[in-house]
Coordinates of C-alpha atoms and ligand atoms in Angstrom, one line a residue:
X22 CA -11.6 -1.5 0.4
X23 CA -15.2 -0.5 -0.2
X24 CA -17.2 -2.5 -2.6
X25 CA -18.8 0.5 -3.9
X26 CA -15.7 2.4 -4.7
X27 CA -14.6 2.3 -8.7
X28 CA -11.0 3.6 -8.7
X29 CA -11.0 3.5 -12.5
X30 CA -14.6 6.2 -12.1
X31 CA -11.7 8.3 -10.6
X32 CA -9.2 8.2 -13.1
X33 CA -11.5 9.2 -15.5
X34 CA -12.8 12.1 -13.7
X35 CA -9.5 13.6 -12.9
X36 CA -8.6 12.6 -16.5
X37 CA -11.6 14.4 -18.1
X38 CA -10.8 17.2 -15.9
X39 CA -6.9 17.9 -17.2
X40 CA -7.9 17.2 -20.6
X41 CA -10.4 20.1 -20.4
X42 CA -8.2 22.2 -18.4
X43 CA -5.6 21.5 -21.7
X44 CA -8.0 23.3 -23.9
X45 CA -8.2 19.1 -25.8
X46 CA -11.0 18.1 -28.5
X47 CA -12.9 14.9 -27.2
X48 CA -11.4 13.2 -30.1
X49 CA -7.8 14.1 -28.8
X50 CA -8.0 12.1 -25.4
X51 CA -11.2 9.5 -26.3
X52 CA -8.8 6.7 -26.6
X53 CA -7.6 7.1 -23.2
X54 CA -10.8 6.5 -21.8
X55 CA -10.3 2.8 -21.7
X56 CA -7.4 0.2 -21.7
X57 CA -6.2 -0.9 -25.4
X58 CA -6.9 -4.7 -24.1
X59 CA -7.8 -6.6 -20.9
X60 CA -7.2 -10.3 -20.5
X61 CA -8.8 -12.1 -17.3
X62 CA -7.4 -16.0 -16.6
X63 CA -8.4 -18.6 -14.1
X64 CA -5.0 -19.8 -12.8
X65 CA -5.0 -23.5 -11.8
X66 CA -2.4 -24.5 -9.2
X67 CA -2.2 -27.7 -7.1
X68 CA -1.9 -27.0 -3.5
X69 CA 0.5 -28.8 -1.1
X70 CA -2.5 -30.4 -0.1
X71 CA -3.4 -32.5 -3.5
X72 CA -6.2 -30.0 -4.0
X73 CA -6.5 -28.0 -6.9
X74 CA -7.6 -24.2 -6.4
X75 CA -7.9 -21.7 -9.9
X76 CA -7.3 -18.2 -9.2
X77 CA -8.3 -15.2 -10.8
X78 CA -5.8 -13.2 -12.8
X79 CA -5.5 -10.5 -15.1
X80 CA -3.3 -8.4 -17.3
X81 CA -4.7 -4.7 -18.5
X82 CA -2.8 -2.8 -21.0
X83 CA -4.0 0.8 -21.0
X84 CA -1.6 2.5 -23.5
X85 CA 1.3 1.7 -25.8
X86 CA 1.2 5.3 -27.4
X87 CA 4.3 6.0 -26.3
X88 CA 6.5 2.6 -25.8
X89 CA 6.1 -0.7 -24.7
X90 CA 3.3 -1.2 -21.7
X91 CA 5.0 -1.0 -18.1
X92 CA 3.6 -1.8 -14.7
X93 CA 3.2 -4.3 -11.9
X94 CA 2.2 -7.4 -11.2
X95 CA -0.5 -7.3 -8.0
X96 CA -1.0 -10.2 -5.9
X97 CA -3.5 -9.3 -3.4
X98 CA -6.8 -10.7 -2.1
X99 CA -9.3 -7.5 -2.8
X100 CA -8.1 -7.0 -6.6
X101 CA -10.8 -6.8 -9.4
X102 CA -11.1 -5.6 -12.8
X103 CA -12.0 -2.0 -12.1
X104 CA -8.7 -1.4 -9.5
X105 CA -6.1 -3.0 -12.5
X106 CA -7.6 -1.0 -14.8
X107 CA -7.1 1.9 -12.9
X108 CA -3.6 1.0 -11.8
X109 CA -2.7 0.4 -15.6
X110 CA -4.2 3.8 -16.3
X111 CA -1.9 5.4 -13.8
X112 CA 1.3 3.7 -15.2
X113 CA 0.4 5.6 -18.6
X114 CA 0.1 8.5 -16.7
X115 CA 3.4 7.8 -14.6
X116 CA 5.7 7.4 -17.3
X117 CA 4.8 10.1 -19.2
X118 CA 4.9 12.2 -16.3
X119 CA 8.8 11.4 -16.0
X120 CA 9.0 11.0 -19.7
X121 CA 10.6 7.7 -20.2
X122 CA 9.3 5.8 -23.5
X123 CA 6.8 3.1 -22.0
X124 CA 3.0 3.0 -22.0
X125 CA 1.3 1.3 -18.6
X126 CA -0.2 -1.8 -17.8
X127 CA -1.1 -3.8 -14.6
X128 CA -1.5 -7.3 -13.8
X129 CA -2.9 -9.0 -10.5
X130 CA -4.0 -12.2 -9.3
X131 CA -6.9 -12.6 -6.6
X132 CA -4.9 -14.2 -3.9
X133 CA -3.6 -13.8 -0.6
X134 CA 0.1 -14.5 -0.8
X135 CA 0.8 -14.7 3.1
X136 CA -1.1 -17.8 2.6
X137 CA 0.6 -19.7 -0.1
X138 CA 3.5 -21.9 0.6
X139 CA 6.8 -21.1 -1.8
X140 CA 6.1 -23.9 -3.5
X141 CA 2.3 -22.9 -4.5
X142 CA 3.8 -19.1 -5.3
X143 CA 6.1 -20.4 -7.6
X144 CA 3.4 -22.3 -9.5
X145 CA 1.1 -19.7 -9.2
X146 CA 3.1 -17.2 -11.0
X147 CA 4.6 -19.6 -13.5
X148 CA 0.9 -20.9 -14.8
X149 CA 0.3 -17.0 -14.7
X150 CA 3.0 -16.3 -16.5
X151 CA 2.3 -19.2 -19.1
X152 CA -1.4 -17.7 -19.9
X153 CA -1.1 -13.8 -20.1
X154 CA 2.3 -15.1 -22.8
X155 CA 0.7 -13.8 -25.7
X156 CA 0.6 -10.4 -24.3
X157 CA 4.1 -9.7 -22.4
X158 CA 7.1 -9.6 -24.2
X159 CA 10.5 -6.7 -23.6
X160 CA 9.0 -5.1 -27.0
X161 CA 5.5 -5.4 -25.6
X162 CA 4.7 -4.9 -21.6
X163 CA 6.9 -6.0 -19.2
X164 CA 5.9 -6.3 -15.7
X165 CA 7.3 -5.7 -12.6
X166 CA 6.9 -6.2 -8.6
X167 CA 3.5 -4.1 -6.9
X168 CA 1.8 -5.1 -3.7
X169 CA 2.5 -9.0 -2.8
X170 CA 5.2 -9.3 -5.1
X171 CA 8.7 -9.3 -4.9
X172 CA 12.1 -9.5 -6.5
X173 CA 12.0 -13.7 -6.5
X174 CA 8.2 -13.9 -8.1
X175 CA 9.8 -11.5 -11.0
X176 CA 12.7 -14.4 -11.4
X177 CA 9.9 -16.8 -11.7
X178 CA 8.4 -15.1 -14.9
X179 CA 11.9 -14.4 -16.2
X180 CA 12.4 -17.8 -16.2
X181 CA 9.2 -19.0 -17.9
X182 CA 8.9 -17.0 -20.2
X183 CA 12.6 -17.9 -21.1
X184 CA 11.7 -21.3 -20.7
X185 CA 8.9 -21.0 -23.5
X186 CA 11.3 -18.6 -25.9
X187 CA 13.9 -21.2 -25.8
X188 CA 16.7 -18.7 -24.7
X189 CA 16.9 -16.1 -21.6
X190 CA 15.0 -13.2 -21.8
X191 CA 16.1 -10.4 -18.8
X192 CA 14.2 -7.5 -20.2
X193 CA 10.7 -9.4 -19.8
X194 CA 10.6 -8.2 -16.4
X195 CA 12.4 -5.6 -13.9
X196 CA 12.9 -5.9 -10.2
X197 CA 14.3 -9.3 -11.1
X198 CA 17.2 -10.5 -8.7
X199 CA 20.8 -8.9 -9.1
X200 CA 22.0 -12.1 -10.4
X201 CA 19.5 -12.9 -13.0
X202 CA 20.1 -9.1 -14.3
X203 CA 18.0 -7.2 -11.6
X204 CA 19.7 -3.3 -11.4
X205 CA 21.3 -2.2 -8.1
X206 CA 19.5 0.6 -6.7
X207 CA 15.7 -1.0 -7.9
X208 CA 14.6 -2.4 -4.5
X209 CA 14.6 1.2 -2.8
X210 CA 14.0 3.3 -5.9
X211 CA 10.4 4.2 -5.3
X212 CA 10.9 5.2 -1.6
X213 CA 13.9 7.0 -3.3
X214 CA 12.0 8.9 -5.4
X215 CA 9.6 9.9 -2.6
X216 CA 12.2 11.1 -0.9
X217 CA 13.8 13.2 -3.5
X218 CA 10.1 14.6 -4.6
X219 CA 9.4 15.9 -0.5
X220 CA 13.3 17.1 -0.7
X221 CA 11.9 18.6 -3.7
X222 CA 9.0 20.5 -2.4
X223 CA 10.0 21.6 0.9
X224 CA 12.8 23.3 -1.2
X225 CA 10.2 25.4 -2.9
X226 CA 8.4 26.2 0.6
X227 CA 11.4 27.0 2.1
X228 CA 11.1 24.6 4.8
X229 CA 14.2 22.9 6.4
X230 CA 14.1 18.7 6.2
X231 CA 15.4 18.6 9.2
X232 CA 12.7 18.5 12.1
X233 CA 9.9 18.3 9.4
X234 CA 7.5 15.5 10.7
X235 CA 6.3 12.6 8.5
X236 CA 4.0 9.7 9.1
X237 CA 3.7 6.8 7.0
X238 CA 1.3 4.6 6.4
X239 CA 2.3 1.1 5.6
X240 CA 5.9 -0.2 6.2
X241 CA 6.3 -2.1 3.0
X242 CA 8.9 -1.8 0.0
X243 CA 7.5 1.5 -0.5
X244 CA 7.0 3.4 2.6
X245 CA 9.9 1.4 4.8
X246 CA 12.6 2.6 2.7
X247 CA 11.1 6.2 2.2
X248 CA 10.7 6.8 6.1
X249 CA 14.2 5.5 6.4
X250 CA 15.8 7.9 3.9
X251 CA 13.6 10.4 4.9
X252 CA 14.4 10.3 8.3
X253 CA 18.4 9.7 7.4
X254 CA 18.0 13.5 5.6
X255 CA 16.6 14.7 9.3
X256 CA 13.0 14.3 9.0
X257 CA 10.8 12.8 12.1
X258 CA 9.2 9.6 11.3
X259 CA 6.3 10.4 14.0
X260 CA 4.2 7.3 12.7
X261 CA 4.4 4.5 10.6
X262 CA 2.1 1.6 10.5
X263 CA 1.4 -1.7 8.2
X264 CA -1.9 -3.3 8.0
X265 CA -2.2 -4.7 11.8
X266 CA -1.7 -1.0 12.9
X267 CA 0.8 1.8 13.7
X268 CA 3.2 3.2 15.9
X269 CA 3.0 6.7 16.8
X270 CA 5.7 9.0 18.9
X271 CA 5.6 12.7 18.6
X272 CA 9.4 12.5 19.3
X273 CA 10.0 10.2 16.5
X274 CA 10.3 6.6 16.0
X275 CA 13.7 4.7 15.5
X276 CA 12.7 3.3 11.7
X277 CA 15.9 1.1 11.6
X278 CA 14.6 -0.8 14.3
X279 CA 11.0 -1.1 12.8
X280 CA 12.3 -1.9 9.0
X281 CA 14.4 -5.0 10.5
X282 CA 11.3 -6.3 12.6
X283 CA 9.3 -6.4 9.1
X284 CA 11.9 -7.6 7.2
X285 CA 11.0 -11.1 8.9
X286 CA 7.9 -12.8 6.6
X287 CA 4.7 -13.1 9.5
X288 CA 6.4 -9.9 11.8
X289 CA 3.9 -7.6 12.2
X290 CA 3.9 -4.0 13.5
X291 CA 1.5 -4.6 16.4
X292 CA 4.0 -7.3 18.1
X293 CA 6.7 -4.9 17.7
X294 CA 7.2 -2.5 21.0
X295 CA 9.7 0.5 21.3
X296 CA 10.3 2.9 23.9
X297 CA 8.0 6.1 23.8
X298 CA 6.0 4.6 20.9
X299 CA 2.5 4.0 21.7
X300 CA 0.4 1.7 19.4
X301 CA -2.4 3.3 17.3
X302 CA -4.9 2.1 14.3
X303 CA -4.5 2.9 10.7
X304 CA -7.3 5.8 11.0
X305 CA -5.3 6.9 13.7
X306 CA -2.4 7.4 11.3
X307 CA -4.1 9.1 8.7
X308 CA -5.6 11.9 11.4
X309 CA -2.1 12.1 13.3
X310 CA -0.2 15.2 14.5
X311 CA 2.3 15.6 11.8
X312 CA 3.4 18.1 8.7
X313 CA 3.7 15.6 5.8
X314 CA 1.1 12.6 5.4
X315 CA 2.6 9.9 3.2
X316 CA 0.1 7.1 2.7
X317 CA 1.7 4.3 0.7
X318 CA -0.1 1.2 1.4
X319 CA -3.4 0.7 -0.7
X320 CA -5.6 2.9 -3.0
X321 CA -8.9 4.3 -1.2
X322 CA -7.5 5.6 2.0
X323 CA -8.2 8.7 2.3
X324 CA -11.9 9.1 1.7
X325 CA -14.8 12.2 2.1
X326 CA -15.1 10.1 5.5
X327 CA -12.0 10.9 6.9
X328 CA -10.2 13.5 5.0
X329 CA -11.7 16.2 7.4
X330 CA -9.8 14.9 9.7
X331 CA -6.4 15.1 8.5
X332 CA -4.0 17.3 10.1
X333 CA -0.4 17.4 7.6
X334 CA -0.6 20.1 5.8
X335 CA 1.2 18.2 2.8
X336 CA -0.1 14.8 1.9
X337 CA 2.4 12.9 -0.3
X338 CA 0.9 9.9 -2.2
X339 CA 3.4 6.9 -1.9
X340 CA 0.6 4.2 -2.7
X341 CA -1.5 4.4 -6.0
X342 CA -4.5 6.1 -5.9
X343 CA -4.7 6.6 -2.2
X344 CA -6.8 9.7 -2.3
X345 CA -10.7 9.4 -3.6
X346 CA -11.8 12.6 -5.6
X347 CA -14.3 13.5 -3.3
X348 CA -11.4 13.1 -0.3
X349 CA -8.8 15.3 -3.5
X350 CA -11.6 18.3 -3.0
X351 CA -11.8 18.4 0.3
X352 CA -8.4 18.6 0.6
X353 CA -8.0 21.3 -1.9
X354 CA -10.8 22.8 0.0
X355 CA -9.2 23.0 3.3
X356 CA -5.6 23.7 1.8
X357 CA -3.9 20.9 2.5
X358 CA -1.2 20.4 -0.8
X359 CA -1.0 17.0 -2.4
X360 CA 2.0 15.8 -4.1
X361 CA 0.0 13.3 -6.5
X362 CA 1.4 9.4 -6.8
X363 CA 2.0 9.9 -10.8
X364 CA 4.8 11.9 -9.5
X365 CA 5.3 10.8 -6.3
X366 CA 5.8 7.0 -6.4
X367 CA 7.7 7.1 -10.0
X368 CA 11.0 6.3 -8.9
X369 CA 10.2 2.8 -9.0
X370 CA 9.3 2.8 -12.6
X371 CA 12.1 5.0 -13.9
X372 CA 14.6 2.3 -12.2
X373 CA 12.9 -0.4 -13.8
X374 CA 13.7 1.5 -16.9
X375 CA 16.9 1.8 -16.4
X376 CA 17.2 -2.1 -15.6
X377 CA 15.4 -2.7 -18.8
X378 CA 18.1 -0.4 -20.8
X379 CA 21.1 -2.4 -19.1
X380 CA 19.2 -5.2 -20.0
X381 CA 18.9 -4.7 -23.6
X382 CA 22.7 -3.5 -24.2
X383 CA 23.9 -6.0 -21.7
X384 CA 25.8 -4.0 -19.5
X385 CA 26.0 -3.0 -15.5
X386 CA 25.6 0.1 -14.5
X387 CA 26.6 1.2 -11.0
X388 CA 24.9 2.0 -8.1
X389 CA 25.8 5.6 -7.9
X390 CA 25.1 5.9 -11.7
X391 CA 21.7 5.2 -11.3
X392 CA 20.7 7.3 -8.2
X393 CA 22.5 10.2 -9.8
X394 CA 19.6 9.5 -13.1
X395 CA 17.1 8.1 -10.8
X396 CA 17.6 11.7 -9.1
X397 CA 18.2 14.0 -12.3
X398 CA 14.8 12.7 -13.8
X399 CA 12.8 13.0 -10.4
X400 CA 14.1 16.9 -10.4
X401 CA 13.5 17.3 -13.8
X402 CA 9.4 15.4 -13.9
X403 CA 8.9 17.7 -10.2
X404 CA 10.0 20.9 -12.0
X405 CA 7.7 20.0 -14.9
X406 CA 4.9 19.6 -13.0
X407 CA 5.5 22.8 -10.7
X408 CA 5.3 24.8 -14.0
X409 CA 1.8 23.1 -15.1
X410 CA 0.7 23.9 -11.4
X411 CA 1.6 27.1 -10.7
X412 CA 1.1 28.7 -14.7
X413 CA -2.7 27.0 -14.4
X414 CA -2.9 28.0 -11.1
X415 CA -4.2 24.4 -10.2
X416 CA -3.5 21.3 -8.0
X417 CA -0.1 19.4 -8.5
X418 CA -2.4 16.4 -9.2
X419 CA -4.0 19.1 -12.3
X420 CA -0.5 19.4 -13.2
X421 CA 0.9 16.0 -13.2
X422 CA -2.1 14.8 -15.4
X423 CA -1.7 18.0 -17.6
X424 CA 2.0 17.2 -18.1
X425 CA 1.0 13.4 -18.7
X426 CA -2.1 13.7 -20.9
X427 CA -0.1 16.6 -23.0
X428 CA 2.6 13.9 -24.1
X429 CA 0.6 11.2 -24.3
X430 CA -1.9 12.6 -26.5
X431 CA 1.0 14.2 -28.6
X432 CA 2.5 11.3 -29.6
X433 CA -1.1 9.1 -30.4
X434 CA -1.6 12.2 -33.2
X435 CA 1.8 11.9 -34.2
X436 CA 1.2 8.6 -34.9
X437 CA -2.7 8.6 -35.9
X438 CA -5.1 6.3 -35.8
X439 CA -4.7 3.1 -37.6
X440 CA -5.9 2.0 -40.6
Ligands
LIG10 N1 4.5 -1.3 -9.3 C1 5.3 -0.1 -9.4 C2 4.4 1.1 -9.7 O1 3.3 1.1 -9.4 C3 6.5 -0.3 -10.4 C4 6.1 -0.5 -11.8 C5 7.3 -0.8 -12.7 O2 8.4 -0.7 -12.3 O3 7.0 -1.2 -13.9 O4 4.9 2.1 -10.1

């Protein structure tokens, strides 16, 4: 990631934009202009070794206007302020897009977790855990696995904070273990929901799934499970990469066989060799042969550098914030529809919802119960956002925010401004 790239400068020009667009007052959408509070902590943790590193971490809380704050918990070596305040932002704008009764938050530590032993994860996220306490809670932001962390780092915090209430506490985090009250179906709802939003779109085109060609960048929770569904519907996976590089057949790549190479912690894509694939970089990807684009690795991929270059005519953001505003109107310039990550990636999040709701009433729901509503409120959020699009005659990205900044600014005059 560029140093000089602010990804929360882009929220709030695409922000300021839909307000506008919505006919708002300034005084209407001011508040959203910054996160309600930010807490930065230095993270002490003694290594294997005897030594004792601190790391930096942080929890952002953007909005609460309309429920609790929701969103992830980052661990990645490149995070700063600026990119969790964005990535907060975009979880207010995600759940209102699907309408499900959270605000959005973020939290990341500065670390490289391919690096850590179990052990040194473990206390890691449990001295997190213990300092960003006065600001979590089920009632108050609960987070949930992002980039670097996984279903057994969200046990971690469940236990902690447990540990510190005195009495177990499931709905303090989702994408928890089954066994600790994790919800079937959460692991693969995100790259569900991508799927179900390109089933979505194509069905307004008119253009078949079957045949359609898709490359994906980055093989992780996100992407791996979307090019496997994807492909299952009849799409051709023609790429797919993860950060050491990609894997590119115009034929179409098997993405079983790729999904159980990465499923091995250290396997990496460029050790990995299948018949007719030949091995290509990560700009490579992005500038492939294909019809759909779906980048869902990091934000800041797609850039004014390289966007000229990008053949799909669809680009379909799996990641957060992969597309830079200057890279958005290019795009727009050149034609090329983008299905906007708000919408996109918000499978994830309505799942963790649901998890949270099983968790409050202490129930199970089954697996079929919760695609069926993972895939009721996907249809229902794309439909929303069509309208926005096509009766402003703007960018799904326009309508996505539209639809988003409409409810939340709705319910923070409902509710006025304290005192
Ligand atoms: N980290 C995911 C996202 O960016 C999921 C957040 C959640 O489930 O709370 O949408």
């Amino acid at each position: 990631m560029s140093n000089t790239f602010n990804p929360y400068d882009n929220y709030l020009e695409v922000m300021e934009r839909a307000a506008k667009m919505l006919g708002l007052a300034p005084n209407d959408y001011v508040a959203l202009k910054q996160p309600e509070r930010e807490l930065k902590v230095s993270v002490p943790v003694e290594m294997d070794d005897g030594r004792i590193q601190v790391f930096e971490g942080y929890r952002v809380q953007h909005s609460s206007s309309r429920g609790p704050c929701k969103g992830g918990l980052r661990y990645h070596q490149d995070v700063n302020i600026d990119e969790v305040k964005a990535l907060a932002a975009w979880m207010s704008l995600k759940c209102a897009v699907v309408n499900i009764p959270y605000g959005g938050g973020k939290g990341a530590v500065k670390v490289d977790p391919s690096k850590l032993s179990v052990h040194e994860l473990k206390n890691l996220t449990r001295r997190y855990t213990a300092m960003i306490l006065p600001l979590i809670g089920p009632e108050r932001d609960i987070p949930a696995p992002d980039v670097g962390t996984n279903a057994e780092v969200m046990g971690w915090i469940m236990d902690t904070y447990s540990m510190f209430m005195g009495y177990t506490v499931p709905g303090i985090v989702t994408g928890k273990p089954l066994d600790i009250g994790g919800s079937l179906g959460r692991r693969e709802a995100t790259g569900r929901g991508v799927m179900f939003v390109v089933r979505e779109y194509l069905h307004r085109k008119g253009i078949p799934m079957i045949g359609t060609r898709v490359a994906v960048q980055g093989m992780g929770n996100v992407g791996g499970t979307a090019a496997q569904l994807l492909s299952n519907e009849g799409c051709r996976i023609v790429a797919a990469s993860d950060v050491s590089g990609g894997l590119y057949n115009p034929k179409g790549l098997k993405i079983s066989e790729i999904v159980a190479h990465l499923s091995t912690r250290g396997n990496k894509l460029s050790d990995f060799e299948q018949a007719g694939a030949k091995h290509i970089t990560n700009e490579e990807l992005l500038a492939c042969d294909t019809d759909i684009l779906l980048p869902a690795a990091l934000e800041n991929q797609i850039t004014a550098q390289n966007a000229a270059k990008i053949k799909a005519s669809i680009i379909v953001e799996g990641a957060n914030g992969p597309t830079t505003a200057e890279a958005d109107a290019i795009l727009e310039q050149m034609g090329k529809k983008v299905v906007p990550d708000v919408l996109a990636n918000a499978g994830g999040v309505v799942v963790s919802y649901f998890e949270w709701v099983q968790n409050i009433q202490s129930l199970m729901w089954d697996e079929e119960e919760i695609n069926r509503n993972l895939e009721k409120i996907m249809i229902r959020a794309f439909n929303e956002v069509w309208e926005a699009t096509t009766s402003h005659d703007t960018t799904m990205r326009m309508g996505a925010y539209m639809v988003a900044i409409g409810r939340i600014t709705k319910a923070k005059k409902i509710r006025g401004v304290f005192p």
